[in-house]
Short mmCIF file of C-alpha atoms in Angstrom, two decimals:
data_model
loop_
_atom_site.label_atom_id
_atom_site.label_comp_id
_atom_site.label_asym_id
_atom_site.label_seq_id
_atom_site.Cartn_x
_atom_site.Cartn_y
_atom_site.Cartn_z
CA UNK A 1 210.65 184.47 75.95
CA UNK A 2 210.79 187.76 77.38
CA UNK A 3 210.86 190.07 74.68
CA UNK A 4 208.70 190.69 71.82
CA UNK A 5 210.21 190.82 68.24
CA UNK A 6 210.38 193.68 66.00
CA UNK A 7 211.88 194.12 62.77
CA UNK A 8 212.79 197.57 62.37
CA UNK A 9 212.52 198.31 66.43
CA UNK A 10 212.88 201.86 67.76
CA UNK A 11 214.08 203.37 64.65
CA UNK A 12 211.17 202.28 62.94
CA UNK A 13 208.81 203.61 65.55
CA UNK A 14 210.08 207.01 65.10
CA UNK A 15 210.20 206.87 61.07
CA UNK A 16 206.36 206.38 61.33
CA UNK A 17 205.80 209.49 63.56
CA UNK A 18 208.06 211.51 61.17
CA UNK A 19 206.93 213.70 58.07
CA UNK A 20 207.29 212.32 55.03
CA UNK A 21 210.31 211.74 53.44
CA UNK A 22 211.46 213.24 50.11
CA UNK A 23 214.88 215.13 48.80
CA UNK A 24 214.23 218.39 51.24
CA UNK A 25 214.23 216.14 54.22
CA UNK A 26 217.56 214.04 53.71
CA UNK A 27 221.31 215.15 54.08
CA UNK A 28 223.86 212.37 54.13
CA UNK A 29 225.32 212.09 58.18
CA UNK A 30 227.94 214.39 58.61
CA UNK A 31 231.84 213.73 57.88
CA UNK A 32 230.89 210.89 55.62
CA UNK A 33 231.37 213.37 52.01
CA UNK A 34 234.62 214.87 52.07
CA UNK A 35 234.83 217.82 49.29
CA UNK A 36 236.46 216.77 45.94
CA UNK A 37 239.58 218.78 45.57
CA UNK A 38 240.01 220.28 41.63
CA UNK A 39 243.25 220.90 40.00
CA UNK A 40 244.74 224.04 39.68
CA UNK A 41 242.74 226.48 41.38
CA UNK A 42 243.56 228.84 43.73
CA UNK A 43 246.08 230.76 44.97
CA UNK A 44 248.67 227.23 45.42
CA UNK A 45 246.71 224.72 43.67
CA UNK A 46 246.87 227.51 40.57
CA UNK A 47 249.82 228.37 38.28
CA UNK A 48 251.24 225.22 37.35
CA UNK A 49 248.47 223.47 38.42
CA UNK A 50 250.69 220.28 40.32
CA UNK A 51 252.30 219.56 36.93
CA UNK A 52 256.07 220.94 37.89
CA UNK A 53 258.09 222.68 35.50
CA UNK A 54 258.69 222.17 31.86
CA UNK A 55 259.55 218.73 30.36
CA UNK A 56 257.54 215.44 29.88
CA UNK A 57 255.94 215.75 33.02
CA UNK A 58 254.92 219.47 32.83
CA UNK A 59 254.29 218.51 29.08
CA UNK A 60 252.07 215.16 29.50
CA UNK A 61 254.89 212.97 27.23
CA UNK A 62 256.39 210.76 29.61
CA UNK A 63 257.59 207.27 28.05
CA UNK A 64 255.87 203.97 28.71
CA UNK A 65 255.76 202.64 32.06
CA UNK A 66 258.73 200.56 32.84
CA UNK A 67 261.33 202.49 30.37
CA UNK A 68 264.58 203.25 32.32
CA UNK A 69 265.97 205.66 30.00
CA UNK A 70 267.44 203.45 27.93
CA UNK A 71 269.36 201.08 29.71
CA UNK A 72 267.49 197.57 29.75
CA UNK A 73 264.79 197.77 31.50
CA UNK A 74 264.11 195.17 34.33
CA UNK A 75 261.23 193.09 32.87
CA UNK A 76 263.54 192.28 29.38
CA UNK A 77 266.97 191.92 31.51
CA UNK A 78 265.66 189.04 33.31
CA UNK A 79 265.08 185.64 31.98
CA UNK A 80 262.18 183.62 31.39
CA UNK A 81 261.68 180.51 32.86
CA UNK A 82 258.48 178.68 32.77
CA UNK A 83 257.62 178.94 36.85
CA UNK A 84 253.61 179.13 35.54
CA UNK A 85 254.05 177.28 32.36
CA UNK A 86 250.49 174.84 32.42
CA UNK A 87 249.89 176.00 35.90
CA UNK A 88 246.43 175.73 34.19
CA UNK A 89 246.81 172.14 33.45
CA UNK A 90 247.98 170.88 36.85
CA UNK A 91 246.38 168.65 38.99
CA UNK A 92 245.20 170.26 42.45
CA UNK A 93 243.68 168.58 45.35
CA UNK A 94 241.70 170.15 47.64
CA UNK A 95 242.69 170.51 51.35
CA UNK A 96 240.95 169.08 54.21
CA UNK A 97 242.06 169.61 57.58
CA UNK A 98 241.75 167.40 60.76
CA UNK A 99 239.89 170.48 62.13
CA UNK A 100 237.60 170.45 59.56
CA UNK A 101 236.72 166.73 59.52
CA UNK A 102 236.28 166.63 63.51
CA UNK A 103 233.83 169.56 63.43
CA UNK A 104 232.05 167.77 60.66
CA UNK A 105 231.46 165.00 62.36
CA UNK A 106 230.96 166.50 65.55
CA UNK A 107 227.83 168.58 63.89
CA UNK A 108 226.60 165.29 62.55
CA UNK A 109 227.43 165.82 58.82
CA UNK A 110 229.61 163.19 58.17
CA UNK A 111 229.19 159.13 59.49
CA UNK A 112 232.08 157.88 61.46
CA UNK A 113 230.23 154.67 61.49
CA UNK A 114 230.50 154.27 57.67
CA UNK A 115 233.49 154.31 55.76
CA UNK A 116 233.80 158.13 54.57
CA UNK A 117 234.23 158.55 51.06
CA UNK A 118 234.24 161.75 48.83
CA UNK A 119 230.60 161.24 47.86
CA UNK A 120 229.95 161.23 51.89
CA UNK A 121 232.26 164.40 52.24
CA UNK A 122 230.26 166.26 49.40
CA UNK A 123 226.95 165.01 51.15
CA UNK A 124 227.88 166.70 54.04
CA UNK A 125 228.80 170.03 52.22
CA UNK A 126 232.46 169.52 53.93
CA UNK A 127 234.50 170.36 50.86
CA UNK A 128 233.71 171.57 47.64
CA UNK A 129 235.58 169.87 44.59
CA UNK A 130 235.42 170.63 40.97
CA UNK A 131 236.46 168.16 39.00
CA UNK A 132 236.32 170.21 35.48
CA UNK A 133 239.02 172.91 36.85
CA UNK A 134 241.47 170.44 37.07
CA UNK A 135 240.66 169.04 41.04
CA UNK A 136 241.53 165.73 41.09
CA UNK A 137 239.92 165.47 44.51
CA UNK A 138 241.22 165.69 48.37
CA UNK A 139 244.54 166.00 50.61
CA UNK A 140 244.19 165.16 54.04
CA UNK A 141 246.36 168.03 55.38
CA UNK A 142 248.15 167.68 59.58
CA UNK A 143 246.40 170.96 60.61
CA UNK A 144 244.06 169.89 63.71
CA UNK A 145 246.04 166.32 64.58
CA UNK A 146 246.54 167.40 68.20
CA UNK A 147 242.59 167.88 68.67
CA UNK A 148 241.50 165.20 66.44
CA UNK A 149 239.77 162.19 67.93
CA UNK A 150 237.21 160.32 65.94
CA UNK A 151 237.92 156.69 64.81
CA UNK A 152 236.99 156.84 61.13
CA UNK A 153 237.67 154.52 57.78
CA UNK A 154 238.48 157.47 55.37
CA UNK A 155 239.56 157.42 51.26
CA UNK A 156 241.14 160.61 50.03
CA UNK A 157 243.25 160.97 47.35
CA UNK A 158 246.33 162.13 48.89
CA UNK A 159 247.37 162.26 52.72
CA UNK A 160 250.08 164.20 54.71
CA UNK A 161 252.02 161.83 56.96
CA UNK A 162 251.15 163.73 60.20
CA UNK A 163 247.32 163.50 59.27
CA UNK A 164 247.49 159.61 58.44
CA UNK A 165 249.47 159.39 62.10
CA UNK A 166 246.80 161.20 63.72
CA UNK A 167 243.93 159.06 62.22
CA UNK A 168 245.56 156.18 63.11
CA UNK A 169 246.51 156.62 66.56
CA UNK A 170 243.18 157.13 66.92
CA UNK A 171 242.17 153.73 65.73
CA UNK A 172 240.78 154.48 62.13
CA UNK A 173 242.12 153.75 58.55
CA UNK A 174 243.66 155.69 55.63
CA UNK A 175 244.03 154.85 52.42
CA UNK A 176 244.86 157.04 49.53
CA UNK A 177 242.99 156.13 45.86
CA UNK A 178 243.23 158.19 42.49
CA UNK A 179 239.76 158.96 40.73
CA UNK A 180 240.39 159.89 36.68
CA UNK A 181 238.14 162.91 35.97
CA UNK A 182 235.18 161.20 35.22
CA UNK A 183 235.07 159.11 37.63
CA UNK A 184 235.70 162.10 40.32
CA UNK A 185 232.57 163.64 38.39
CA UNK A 186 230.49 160.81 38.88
CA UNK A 187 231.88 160.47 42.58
CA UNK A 188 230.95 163.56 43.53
CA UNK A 189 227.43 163.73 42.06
CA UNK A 190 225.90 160.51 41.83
CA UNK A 191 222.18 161.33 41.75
CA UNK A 192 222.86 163.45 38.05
CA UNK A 193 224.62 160.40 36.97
CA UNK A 194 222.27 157.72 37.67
CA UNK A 195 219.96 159.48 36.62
CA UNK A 196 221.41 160.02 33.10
CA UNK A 197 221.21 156.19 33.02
CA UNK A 198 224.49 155.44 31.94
CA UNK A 199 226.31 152.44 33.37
CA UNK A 200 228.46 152.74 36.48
CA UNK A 201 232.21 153.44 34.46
CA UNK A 202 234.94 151.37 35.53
CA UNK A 203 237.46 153.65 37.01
CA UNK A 204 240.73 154.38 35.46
CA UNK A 205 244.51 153.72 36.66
CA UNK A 206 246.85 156.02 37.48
CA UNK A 207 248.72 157.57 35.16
CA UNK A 208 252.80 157.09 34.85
CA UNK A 209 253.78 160.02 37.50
CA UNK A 210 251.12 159.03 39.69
CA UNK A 211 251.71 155.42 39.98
CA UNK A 212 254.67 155.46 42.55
CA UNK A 213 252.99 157.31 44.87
CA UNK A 214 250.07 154.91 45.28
CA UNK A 215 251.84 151.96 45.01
CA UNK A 216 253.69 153.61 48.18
CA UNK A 217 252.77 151.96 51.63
CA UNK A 218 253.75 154.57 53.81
CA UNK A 219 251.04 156.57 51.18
CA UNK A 220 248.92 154.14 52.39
CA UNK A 221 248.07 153.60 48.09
CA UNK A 222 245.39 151.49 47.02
CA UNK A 223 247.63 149.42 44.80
CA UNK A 224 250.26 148.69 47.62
CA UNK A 225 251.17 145.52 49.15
CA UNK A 226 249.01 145.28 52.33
CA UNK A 227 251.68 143.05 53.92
CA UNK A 228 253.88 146.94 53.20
CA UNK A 229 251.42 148.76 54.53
CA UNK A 230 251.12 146.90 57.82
CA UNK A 231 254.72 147.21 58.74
CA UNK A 232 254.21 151.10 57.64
CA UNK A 233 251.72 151.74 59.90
CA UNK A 234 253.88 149.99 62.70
CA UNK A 235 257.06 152.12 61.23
CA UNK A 236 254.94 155.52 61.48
CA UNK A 237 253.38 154.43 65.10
CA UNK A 238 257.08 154.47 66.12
CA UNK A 239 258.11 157.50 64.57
CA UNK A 240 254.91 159.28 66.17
CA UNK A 241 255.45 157.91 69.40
CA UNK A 242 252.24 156.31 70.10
CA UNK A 243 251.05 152.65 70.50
CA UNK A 244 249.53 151.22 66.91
CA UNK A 245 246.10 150.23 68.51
CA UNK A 246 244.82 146.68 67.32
CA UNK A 247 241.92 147.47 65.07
CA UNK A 248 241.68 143.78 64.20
CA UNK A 249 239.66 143.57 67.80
CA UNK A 250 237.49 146.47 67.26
CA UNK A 251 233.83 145.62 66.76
CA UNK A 252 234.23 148.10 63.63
CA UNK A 253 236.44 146.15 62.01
CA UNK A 254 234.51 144.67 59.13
CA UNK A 255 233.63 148.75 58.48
CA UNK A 256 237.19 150.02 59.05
CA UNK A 257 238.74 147.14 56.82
CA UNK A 258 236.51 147.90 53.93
CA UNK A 259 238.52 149.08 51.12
CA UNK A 260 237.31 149.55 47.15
CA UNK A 261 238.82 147.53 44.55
CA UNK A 262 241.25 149.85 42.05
CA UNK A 263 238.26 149.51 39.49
CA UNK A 264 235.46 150.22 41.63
CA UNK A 265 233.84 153.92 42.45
CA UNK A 266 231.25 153.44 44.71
CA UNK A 267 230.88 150.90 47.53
CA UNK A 268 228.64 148.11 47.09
CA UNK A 269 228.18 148.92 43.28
CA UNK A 270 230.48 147.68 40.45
CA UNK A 271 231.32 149.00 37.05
CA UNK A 272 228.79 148.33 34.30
CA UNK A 273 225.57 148.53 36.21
CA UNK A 274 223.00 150.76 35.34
CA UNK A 275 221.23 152.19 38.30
CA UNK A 276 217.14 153.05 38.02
CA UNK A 277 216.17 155.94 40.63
CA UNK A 278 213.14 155.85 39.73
CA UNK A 279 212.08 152.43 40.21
CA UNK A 280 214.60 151.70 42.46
CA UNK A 281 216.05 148.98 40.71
CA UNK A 282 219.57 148.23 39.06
CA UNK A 283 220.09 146.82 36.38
CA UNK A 284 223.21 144.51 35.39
CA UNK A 285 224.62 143.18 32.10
CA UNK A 286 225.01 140.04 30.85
CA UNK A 287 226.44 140.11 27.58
CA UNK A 288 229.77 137.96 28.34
CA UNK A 289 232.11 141.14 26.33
CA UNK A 290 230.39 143.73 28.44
CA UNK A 291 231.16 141.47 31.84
CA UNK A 292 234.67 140.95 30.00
CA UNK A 293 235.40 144.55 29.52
CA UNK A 294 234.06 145.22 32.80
CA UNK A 295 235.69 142.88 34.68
CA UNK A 296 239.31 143.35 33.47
CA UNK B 1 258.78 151.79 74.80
CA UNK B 2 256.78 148.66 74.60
CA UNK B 3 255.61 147.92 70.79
CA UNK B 4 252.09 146.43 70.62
CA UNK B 5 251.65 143.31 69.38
CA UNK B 6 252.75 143.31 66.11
CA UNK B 7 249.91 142.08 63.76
CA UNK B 8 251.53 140.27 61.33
CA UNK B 9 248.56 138.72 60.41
CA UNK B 10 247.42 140.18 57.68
CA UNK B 11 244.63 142.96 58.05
CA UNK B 12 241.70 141.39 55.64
CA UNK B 13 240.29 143.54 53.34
CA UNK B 14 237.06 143.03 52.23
CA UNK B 15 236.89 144.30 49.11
CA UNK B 16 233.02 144.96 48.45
CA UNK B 17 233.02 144.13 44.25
CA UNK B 18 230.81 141.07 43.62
CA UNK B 19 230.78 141.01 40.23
CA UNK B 20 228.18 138.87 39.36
CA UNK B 21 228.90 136.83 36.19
CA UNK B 22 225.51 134.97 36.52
CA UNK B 23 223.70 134.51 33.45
CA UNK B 24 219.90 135.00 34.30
CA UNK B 25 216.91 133.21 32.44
CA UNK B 26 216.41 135.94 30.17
CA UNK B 27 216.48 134.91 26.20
CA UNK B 28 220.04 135.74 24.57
CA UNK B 29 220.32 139.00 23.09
CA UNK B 30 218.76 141.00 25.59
CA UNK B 31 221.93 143.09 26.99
CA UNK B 32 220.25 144.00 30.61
CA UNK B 33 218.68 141.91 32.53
CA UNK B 34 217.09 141.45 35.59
CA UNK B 35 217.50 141.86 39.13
CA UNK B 36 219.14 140.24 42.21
CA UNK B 37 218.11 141.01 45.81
CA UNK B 38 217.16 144.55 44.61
CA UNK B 39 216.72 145.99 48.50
CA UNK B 40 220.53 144.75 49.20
CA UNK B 41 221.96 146.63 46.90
CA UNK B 42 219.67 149.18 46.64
CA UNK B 43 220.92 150.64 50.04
CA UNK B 44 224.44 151.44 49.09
CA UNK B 45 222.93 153.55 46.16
CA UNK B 46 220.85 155.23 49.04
CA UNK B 47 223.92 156.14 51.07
CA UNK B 48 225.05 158.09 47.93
CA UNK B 49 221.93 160.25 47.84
CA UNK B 50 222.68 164.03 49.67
CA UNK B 51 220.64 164.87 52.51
CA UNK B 52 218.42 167.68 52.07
CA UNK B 53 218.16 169.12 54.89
CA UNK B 54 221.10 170.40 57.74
CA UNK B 55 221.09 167.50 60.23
CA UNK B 56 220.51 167.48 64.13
CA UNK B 57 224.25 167.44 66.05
CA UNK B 58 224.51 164.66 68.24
CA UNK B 59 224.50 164.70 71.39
CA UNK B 60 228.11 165.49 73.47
CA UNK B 61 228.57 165.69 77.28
CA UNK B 62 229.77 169.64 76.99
CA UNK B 63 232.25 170.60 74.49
CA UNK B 64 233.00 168.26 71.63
CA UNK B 65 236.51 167.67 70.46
CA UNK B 66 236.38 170.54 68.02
CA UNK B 67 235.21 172.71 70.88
CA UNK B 68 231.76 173.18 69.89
CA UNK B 69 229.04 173.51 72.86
CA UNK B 70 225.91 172.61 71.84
CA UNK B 71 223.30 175.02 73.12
CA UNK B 72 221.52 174.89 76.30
CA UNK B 73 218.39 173.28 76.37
CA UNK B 74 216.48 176.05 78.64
CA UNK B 75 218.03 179.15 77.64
CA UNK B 76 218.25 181.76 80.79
CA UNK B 77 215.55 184.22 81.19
CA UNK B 78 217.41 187.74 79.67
CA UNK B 79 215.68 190.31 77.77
CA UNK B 80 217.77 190.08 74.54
CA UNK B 81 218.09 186.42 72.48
CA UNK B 82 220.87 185.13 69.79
CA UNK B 83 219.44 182.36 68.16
CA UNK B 84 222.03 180.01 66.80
CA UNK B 85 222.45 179.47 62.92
CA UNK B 86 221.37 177.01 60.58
CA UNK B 87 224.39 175.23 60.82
CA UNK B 88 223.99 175.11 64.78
CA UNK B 89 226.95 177.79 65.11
CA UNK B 90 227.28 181.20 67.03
CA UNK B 91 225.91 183.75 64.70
CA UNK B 92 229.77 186.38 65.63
CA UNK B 93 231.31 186.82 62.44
CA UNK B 94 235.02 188.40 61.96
CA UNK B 95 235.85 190.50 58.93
CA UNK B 96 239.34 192.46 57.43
CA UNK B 97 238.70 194.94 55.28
CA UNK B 98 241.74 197.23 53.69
CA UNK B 99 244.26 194.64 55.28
CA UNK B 100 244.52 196.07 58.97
CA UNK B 101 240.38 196.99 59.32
CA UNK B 102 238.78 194.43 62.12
CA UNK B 103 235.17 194.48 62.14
CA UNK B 104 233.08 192.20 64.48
CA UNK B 105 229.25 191.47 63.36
CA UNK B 106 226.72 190.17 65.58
CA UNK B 107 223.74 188.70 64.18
CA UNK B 108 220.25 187.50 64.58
CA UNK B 109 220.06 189.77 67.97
CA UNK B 110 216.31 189.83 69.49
CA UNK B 111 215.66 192.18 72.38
CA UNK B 112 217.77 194.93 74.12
CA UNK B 113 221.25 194.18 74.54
CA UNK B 114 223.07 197.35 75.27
CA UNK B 115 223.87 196.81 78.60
CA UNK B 116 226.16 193.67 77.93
CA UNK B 117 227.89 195.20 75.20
CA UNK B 118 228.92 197.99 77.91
CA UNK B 119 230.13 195.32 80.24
CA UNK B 120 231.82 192.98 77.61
CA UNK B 121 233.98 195.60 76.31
CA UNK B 122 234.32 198.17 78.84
CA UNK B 123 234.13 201.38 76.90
CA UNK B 124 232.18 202.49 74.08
CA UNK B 125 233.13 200.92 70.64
CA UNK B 126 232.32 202.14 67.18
CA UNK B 127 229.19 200.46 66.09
CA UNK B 128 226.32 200.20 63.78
CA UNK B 129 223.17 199.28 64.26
CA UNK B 130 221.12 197.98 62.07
CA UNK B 131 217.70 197.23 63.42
CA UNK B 132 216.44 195.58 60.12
CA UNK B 133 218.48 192.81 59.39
CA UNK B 134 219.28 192.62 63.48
CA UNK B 135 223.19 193.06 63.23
CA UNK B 136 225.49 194.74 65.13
CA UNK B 137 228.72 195.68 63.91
CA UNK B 138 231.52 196.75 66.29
CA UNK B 139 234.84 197.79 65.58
CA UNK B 140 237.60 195.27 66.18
CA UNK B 141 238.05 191.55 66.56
CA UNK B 142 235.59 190.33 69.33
CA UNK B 143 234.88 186.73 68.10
CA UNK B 144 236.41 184.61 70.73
CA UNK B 145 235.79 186.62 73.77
CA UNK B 146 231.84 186.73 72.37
CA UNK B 147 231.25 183.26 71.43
CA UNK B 148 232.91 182.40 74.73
CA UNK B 149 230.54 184.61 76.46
CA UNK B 150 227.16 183.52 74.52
CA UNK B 151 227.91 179.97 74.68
CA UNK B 152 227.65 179.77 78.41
CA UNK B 153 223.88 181.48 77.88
#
């Protein structure tokens, strides 16, 4: 290197030479304090000191805002209609662009090599999702499909058609999967959970409104007919204009094909097992009601 | 337009839930039990664990899709330095203040760099220095024409 570093630099260098600094040494730098101007002084400020003349407004007794003198005002001549009625208590998914996940995976953050779940996006600080203010996890939004070019298995929660086109010309998968609130809580942060030692919960079905949109192939849903969603993704390669490559072939395959069952959260790990951090074990159950419940 | 091969085959899914209803030789009435190929399994829980720590890019032959360079291995001799940030990025930040105020911030600036700035924006800008926290702060929206410009060091 061929400089030397030095917090503080020139100025500092200076400051040490100069006296030392108290109240009579400092003025704030010029044009940065512009003198207040008071009310009523002066030959044109004075007299009626900006107030006007006579009346409520010389008089201070001016009725509440949004009076119109008596005729109806606007705020009570309009109509309600509930446009924000339980805006608090609807679900929201957050968005993640194509730009975003190429420049995550570019910088190494996220695996193309593994299938990329929501636990992997969270790993890789790519989005931030709250499942206790009503996030009911991720959209894979179109913004970025021109640039995008990584071949990735990927389970979000809801997908724009132009993003699922772009990820699978490129030779990935997409498939869309709903996550009840706890189950997006124990998603996102595993370590807390296992660590509280409960047992893996089995995750929950959609509810009624949700239900046709992941039983939808051209969703890509995890409860759809795969036979459906082949013939979508050969429907949407048409519509897009590009060639459906065969992933079949690919020596990813066994990756890209990997899909969760509707019950399951994490890869690898099913419902009911209790998973010790500590000694690195897991533990499963046995009890034939417990494998019952868990099972069904 | 030729249609690929239509795979009517159906794509197998492997779906990755071995539920295991083995009973193991543990006495009845015990609710947990033991352990089966503990390592296996043991990875995918692994997989799940954060990293703590921002990882190394990998490598790309110049820019990467996204259109980030990684930087240079030597970096030219000059007498000023911008190291990169944590998250291997160029350190020019854009802000909007009061809806129509552009302010460009340079950061983590080593050295003497006054000459550049002269050449980069041909006239004299509005800035603050701050020698401190090694920031400069220039009037107006710089970003691309910067990062552009400090990549290629």
């Amino acid at each position: 290197m061929s400089f030397t570093r030095k917090p503080g630099g020139k100025a500092l260098d200076i400051l040490q030479n100069l006296p030392r600094i108290s109240l009579a040494n400092l003025r704030p730098e010029p044009g940065t304090k512009k003198a207040e101007k008071k009310r009523g002084r002066g030959q044109h400020g004075g007299n009626r000191s900006g107030r006007g003349h006579k009346g409520e407004r010389q008089r201070g007794n001016r009725p509440r805002l949004g009076f119109e003198g008596g005729q109806t005002p606007f705020y009570l001549a309009i109509p309600k209609y509930g446009y924000n009625e339980g805006h608090s208590r609807r679900a929201q998914y957050q968005p993640l662009t194509l730009n975003r996940l190429q420049y995550l995976i570019d910088l190494g953050r996220v695996d193309p090599t593994q299938p990329i779940d929501l636990t992997q996006l969270v790993n890789g600080r790519g989005v931030t999702i709250q499942p206790q203010k009503r996030d009911y996890g991720v959209q894979l939004v179109g913004e970025g499909a021109g640039i995008f070019a990584a071949k990735v298995n990927i389970e979000v929660q809801m997908a724009s058609e132009e993003a699922i086109a772009a990820i699978e010309r490129n030779g990935g998968m997409v498939t869309t999967g709903f996550y009840d609130p706890r189950s997006l809580a124990v998603l996102c942060k595993p370590v807390p959970f296992f660590i509280s030692g409960q047992p893996i919960p089995k995750r929950m079905l959609p509810g009624e409104d949700m239900v046709p949109y992941y039983t939808d192939a051209a969703n890509r849903g995890y409860l759809a007919d795969p036979e459906k969603i082949q013939k979508a993704r050969i429907a949407l390669a048409q519509k897009y204009g590009y060639i459906l490559p065969d992933i079949s072939k690919d020596e990813l395959f066994h990756m890209l094909s990997m899909i969760k069952d509707p019950r399951q959260i994490f890869f690898g790990l099913s419902p009911g097992w209790v998973v010790n951090m500590a000694e690195k074990k897991i533990l499963k159950p046995t009890d034939d009601k417990l494998l019952q419940y868990y099972s069904s | 337009p030729t249609i690929s091969n239509p795979n009517h085959a159906r794509i197998h899914f492997s779906l990755s839930l071995p539920l295991q209803k083995q009973t193991l030789c543990s006495p009845a009435g015990e609710a947990k039990s033991g352990i089966l190929a503990p390592t296996e399994e043991y990875t995918f829980v692994e997989q799940l664990i954060p990293p703590s720590r921002v990882p190394f890019p990998p490598k790309h032959d110049g820019p990467s899709p996204f259109g980030w360079t990684p930087p240079s291995e030597v970096p030219l001799a000059f007498p000023y330095m911008i190291c990169r940030s944590r998250m291997h990025n160029v350190p020019v930040y854009t802000y909007l203040t009061h809806g129509s105020r552009k302010t460009t911030l340079v950061h983590k600036i080593e050295g003497d760099i006054w000459e550049y700035l002269q050449q980069l924006t041909g006239k004299d800008l509005p800035t603050q220095v701050n020698e401190v926290t090694m920031t400069i702060r220039v009037k107006g929206h710089f970003d691309t024409a910067l990062k552009e410009w400090l990549v290629k060091k």
